[in-house]
Backbone as ProteinMPNN parsed JSONL, in Angstrom:
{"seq_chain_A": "XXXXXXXXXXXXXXXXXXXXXXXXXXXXXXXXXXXXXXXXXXXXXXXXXXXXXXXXXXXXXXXXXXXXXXXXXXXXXXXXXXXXXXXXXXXXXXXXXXXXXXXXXXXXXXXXXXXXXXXXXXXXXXXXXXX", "coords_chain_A": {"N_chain_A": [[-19.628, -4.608, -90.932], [-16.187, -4.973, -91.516], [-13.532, -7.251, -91.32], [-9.85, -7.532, -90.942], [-7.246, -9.749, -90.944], [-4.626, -9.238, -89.495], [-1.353, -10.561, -90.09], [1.758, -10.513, -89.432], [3.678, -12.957, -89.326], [2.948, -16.521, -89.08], [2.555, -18.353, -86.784], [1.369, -17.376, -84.661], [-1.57, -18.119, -85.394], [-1.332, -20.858, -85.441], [-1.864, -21.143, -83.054], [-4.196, -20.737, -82.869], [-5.684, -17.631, -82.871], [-4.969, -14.352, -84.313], [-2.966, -11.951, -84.82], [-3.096, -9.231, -84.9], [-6.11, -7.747, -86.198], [-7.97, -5.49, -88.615], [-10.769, -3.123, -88.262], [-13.262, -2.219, -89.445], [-15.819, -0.164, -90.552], [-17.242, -1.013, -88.154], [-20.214, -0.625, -85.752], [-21.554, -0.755, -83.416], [-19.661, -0.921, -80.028], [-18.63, -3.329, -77.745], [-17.902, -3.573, -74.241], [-16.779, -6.234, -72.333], [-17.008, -7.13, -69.2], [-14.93, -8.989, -66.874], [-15.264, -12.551, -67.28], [-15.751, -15.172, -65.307], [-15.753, -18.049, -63.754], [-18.781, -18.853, -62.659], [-21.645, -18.959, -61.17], [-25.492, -18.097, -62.351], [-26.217, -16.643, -59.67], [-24.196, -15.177, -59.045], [-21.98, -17.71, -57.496], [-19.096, -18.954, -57.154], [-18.077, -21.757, -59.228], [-17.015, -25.146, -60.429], [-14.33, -25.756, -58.857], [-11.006, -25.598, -58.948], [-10.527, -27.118, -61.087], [-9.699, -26.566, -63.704], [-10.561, -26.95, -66.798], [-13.437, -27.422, -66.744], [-14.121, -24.789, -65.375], [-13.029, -22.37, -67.881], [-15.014, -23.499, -69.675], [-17.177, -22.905, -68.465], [-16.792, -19.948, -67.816], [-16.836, -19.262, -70.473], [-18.555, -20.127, -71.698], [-20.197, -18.037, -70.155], [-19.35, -15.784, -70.822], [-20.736, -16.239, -73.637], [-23.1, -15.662, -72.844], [-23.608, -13.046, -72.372], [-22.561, -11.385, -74.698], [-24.735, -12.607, -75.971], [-26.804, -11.241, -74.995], [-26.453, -8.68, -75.964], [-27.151, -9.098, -78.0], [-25.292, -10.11, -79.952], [-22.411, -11.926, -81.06], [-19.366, -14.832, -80.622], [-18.437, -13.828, -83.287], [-18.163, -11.692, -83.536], [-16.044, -10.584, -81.292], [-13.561, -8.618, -80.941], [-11.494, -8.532, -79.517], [-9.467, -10.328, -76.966], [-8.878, -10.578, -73.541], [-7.427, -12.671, -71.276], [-6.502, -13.949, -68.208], [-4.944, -15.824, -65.844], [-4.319, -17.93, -63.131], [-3.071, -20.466, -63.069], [-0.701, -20.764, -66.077], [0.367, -22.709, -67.416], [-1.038, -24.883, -66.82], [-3.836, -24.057, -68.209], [-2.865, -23.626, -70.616], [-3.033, -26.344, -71.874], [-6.004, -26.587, -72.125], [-6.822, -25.182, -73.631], [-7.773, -26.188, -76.253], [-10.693, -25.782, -76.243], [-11.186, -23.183, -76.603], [-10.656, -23.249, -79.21], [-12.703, -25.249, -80.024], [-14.842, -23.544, -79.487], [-14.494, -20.787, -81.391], [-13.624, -21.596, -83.862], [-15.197, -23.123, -85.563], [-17.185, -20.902, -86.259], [-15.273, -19.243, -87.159], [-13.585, -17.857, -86.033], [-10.996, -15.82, -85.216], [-10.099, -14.188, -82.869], [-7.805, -11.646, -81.479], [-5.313, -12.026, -79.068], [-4.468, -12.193, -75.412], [-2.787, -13.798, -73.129], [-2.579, -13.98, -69.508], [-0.476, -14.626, -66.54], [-1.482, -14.458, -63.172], [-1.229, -13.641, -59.899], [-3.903, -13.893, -58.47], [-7.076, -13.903, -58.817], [-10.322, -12.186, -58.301], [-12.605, -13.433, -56.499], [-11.857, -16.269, -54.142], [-10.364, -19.621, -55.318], [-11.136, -19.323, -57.925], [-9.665, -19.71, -61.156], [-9.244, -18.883, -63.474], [-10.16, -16.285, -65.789], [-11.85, -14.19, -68.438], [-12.01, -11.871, -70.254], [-13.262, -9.489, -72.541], [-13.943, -7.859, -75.663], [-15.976, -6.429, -78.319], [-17.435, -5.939, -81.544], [-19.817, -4.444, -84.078]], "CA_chain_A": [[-18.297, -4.551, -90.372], [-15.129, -5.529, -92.041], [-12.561, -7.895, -90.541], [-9.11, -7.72, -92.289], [-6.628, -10.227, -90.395], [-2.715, -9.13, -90.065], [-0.44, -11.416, -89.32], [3.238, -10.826, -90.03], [4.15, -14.558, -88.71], [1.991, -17.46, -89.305], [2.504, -19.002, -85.852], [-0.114, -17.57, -83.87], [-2.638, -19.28, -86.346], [-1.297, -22.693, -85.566], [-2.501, -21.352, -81.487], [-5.619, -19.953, -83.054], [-5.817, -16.274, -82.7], [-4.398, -13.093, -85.235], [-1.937, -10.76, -84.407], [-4.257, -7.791, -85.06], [-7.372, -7.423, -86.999], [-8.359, -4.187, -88.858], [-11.796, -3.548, -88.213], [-13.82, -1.281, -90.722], [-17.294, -0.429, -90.309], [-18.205, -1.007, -87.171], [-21.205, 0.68, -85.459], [-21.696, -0.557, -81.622], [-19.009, -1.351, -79.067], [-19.5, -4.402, -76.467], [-16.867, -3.874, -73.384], [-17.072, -7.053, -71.578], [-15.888, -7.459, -67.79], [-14.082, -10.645, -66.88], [-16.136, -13.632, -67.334], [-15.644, -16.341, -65.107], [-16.869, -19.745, -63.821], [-19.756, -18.31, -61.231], [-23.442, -19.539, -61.381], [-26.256, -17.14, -62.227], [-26.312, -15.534, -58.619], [-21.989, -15.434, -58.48], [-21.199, -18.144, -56.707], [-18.161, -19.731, -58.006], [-17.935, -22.996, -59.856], [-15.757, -25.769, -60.632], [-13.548, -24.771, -57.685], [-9.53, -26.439, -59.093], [-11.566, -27.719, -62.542], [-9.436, -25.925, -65.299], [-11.371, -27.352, -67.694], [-14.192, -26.722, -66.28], [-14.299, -23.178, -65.349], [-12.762, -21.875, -68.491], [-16.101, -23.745, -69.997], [-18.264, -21.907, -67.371], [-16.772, -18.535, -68.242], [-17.043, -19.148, -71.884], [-20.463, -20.373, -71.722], [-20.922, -16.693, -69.623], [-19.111, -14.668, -72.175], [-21.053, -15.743, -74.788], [-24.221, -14.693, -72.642], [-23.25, -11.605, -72.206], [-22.494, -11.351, -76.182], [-26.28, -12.698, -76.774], [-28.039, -10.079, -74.295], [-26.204, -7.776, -76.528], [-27.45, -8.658, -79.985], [-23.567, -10.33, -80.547], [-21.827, -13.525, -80.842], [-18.416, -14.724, -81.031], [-17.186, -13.342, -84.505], [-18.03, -9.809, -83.106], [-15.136, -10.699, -80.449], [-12.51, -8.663, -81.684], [-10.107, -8.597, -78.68], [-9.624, -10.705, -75.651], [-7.75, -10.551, -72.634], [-7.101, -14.047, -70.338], [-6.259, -14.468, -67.085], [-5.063, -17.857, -65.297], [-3.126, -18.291, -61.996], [-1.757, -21.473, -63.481], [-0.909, -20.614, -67.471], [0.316, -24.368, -67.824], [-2.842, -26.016, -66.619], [-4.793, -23.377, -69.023], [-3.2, -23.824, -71.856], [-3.484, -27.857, -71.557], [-7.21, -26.903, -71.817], [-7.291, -23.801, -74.836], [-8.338, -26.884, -77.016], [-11.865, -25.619, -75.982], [-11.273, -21.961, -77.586], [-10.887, -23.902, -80.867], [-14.163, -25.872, -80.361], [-16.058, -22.326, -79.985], [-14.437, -20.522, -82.384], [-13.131, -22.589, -84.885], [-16.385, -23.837, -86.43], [-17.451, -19.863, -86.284], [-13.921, -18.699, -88.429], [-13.467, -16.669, -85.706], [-9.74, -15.984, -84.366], [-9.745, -12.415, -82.566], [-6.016, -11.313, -81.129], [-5.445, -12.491, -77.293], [-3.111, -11.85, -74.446], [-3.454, -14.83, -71.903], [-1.292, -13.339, -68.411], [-0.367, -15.422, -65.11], [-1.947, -13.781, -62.67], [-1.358, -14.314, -58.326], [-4.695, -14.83, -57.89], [-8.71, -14.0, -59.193], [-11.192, -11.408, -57.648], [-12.894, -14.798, -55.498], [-11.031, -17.638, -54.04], [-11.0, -20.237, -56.314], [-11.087, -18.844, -59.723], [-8.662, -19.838, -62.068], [-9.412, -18.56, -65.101], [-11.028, -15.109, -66.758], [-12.032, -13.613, -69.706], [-11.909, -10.237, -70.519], [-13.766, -9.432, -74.395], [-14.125, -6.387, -76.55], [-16.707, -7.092, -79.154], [-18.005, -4.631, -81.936], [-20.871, -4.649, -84.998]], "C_chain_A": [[-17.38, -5.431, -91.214], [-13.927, -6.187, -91.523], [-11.115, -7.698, -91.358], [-7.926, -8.234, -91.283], [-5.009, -9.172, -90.827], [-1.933, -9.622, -89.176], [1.24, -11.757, -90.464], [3.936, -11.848, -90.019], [2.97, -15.125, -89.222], [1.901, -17.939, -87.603], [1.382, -18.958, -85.247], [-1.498, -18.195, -84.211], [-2.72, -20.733, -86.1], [-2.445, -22.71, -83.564], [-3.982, -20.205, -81.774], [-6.391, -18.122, -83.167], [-4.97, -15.254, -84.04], [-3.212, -12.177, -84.403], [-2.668, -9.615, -84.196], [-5.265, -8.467, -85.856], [-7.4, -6.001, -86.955], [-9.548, -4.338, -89.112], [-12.409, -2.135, -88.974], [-15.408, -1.362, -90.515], [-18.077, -0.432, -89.421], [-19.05, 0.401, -86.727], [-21.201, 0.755, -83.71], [-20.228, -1.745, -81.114], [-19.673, -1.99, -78.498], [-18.001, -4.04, -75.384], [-17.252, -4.684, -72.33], [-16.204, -7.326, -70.065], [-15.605, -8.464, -67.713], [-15.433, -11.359, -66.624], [-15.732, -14.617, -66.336], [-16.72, -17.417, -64.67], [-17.522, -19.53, -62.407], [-21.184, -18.786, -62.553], [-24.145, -18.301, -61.908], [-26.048, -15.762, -60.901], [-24.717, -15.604, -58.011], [-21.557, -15.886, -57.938], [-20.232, -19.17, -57.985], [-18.228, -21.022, -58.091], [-17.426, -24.254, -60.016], [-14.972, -25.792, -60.086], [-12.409, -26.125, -58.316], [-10.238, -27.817, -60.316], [-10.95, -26.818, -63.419], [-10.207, -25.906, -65.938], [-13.021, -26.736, -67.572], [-14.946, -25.213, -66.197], [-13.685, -22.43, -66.927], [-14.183, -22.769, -69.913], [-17.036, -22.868, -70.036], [-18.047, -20.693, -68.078], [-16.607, -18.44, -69.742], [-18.516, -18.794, -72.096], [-21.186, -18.545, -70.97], [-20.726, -15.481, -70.151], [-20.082, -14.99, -73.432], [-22.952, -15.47, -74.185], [-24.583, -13.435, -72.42], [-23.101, -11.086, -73.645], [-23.911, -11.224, -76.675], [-27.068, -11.638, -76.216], [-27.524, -9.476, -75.041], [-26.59, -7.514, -78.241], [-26.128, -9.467, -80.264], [-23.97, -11.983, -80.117], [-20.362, -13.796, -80.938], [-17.399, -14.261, -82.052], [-18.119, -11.977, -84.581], [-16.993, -9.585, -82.029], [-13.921, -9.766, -81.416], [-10.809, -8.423, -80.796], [-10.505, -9.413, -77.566], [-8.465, -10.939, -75.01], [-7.949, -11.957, -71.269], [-5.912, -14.219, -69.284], [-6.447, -15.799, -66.205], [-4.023, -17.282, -64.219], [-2.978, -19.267, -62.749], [-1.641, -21.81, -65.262], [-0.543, -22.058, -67.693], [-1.009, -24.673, -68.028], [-3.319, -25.154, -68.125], [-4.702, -23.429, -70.322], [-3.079, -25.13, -72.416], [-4.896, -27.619, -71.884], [-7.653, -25.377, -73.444], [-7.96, -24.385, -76.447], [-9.968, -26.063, -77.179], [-12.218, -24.173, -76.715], [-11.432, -22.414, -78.732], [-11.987, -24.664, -81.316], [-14.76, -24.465, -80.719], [-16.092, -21.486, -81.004], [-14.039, -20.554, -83.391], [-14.416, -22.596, -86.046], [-17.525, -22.223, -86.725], [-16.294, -19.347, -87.143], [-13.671, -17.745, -87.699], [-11.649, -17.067, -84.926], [-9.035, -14.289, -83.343], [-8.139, -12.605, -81.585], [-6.43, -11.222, -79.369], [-4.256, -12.286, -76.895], [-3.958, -12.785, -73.486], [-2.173, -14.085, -71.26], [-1.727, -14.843, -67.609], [-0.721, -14.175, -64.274], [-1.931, -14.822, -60.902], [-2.559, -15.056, -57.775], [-5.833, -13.939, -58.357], [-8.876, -13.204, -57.867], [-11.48, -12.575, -56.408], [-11.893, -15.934, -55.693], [-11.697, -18.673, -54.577], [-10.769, -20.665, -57.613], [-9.78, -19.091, -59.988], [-8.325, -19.348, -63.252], [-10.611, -17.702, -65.329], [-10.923, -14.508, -67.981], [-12.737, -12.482, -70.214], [-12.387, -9.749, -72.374], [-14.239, -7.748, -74.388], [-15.164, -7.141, -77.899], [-17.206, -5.621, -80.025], [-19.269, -5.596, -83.299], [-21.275, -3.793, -85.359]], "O_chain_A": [[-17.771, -6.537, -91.587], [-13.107, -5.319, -91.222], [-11.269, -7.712, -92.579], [-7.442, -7.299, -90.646], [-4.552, -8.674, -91.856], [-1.761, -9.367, -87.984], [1.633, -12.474, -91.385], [4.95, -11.812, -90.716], [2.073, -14.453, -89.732], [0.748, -17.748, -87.218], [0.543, -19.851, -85.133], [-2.317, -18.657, -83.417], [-3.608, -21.549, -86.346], [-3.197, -23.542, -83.055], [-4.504, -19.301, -81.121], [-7.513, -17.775, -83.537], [-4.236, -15.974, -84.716], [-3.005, -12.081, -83.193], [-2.725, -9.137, -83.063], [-5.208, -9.667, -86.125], [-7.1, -5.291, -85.996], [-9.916, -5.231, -89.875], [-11.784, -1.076, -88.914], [-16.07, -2.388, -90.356], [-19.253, -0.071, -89.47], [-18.917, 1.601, -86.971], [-20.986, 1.706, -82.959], [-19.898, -2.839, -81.572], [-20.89, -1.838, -78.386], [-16.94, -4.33, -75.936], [-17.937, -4.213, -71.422], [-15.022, -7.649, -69.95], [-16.037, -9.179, -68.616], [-16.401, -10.941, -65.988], [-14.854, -15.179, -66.99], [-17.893, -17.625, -64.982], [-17.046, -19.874, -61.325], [-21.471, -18.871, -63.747], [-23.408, -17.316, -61.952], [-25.844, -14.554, -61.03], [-24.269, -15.958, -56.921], [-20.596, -15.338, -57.399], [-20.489, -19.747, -59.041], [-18.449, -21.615, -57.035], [-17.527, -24.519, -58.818], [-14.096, -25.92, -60.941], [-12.723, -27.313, -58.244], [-10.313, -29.041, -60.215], [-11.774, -26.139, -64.033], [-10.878, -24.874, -65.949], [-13.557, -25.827, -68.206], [-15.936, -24.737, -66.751], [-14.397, -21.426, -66.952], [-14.038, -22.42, -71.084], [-17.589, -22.254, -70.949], [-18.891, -20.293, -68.88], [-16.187, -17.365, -70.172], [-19.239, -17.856, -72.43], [-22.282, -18.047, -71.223], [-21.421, -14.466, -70.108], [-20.249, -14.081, -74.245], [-23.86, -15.165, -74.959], [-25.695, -12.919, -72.31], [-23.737, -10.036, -73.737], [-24.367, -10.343, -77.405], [-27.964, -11.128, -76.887], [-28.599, -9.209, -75.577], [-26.496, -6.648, -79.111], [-25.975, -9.248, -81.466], [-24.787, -12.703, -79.543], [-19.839, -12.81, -81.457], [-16.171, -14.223, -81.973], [-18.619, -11.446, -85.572], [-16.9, -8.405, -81.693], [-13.476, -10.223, -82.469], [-9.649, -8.253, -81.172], [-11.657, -9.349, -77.135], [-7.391, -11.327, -75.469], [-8.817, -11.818, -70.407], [-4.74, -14.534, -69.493], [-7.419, -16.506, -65.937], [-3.156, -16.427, -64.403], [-2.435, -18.706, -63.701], [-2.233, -22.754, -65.784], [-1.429, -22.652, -68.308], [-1.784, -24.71, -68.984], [-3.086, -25.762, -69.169], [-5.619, -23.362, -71.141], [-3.006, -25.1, -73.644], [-5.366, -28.749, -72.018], [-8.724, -24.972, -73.896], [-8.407, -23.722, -77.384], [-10.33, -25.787, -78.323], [-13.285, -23.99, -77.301], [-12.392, -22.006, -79.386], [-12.312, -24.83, -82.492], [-15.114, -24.157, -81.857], [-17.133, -21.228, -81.609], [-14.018, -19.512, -84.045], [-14.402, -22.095, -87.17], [-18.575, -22.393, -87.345], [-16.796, -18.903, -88.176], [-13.479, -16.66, -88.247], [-11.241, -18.086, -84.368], [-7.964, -13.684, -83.283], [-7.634, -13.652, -81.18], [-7.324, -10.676, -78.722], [-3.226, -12.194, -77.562], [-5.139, -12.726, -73.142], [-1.166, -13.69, -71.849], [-2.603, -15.69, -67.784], [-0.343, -13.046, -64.587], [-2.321, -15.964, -60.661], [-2.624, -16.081, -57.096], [-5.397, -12.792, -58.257], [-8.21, -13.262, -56.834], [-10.698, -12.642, -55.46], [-11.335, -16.399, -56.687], [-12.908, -18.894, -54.555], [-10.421, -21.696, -58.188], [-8.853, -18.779, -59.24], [-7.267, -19.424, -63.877], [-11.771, -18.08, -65.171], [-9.824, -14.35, -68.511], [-13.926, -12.357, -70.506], [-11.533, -9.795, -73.26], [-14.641, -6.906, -73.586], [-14.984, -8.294, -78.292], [-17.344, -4.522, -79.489], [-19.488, -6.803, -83.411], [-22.201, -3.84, -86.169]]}, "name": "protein", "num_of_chains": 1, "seq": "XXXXXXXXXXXXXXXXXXXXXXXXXXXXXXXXXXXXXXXXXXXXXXXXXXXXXXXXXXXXXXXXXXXXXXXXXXXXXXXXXXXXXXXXXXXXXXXXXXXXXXXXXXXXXXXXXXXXXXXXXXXXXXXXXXX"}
């Protein structure tokens, strides 16, 4: 698979992510449902833990990646949901730990959102992944 960044601006680079990517090559699709900060058997997490839960549902996106054969720089879209986009992006430091040190920056849409499937939740993550 071939990655080929395009980014008519520089900005979004300084907040980690691409504008697009043109992707070349690929063979298998991953469509990932929202990730969040729930245990093994779905009970929710971190309950009013930003930090926290957007950990949790990292840490559960990228198990969902590994049952698949994948890892983060097969991410090539993601979609983020927060009831409170302040708090969340106070805490997006943590995207740049995971995929930073991977060279990975796939193209994101974080929304505000009323409120999460379970009471609680603050924060999901929605991935497209290919290879």
């Amino acid at each position: 698979m071939n990655r080929t960044p395009v980014n008519p601006w520089s900005w979004s680079l300084n907040l980690g992510y691409n504008q697009a990517e043109i992707i070349e090559g690929a063979s298998r699709q991953l469509t990932c449902a929202g990730q969040t900060s729930v245990d093994a058997e779905g009970s929710p997490q971190h309950l009013q833990d930003m930090r926290n839960q957007i950990t949790l549902a990292l840490d559960n996106l990228e198990a969902v990646l590994n049952a698949a054969d994948m890892g983060l720089t097969n991410i090539t879209r993601l979609g983020i949901y927060t009831t409170d986009v302040d708090e969340a992006m106070k805490h997006l430091d943590i995207f740049g730990a995971r995929f930073g040190p991977v060279q990975a920056a796939p193209p994101m849409t974080l929304l505000g959102v009323t409120r999460l499937a379970m009471p609680g939740l603050m924060f999901e993550i929605e991935a497209t992944a290919v290879d």
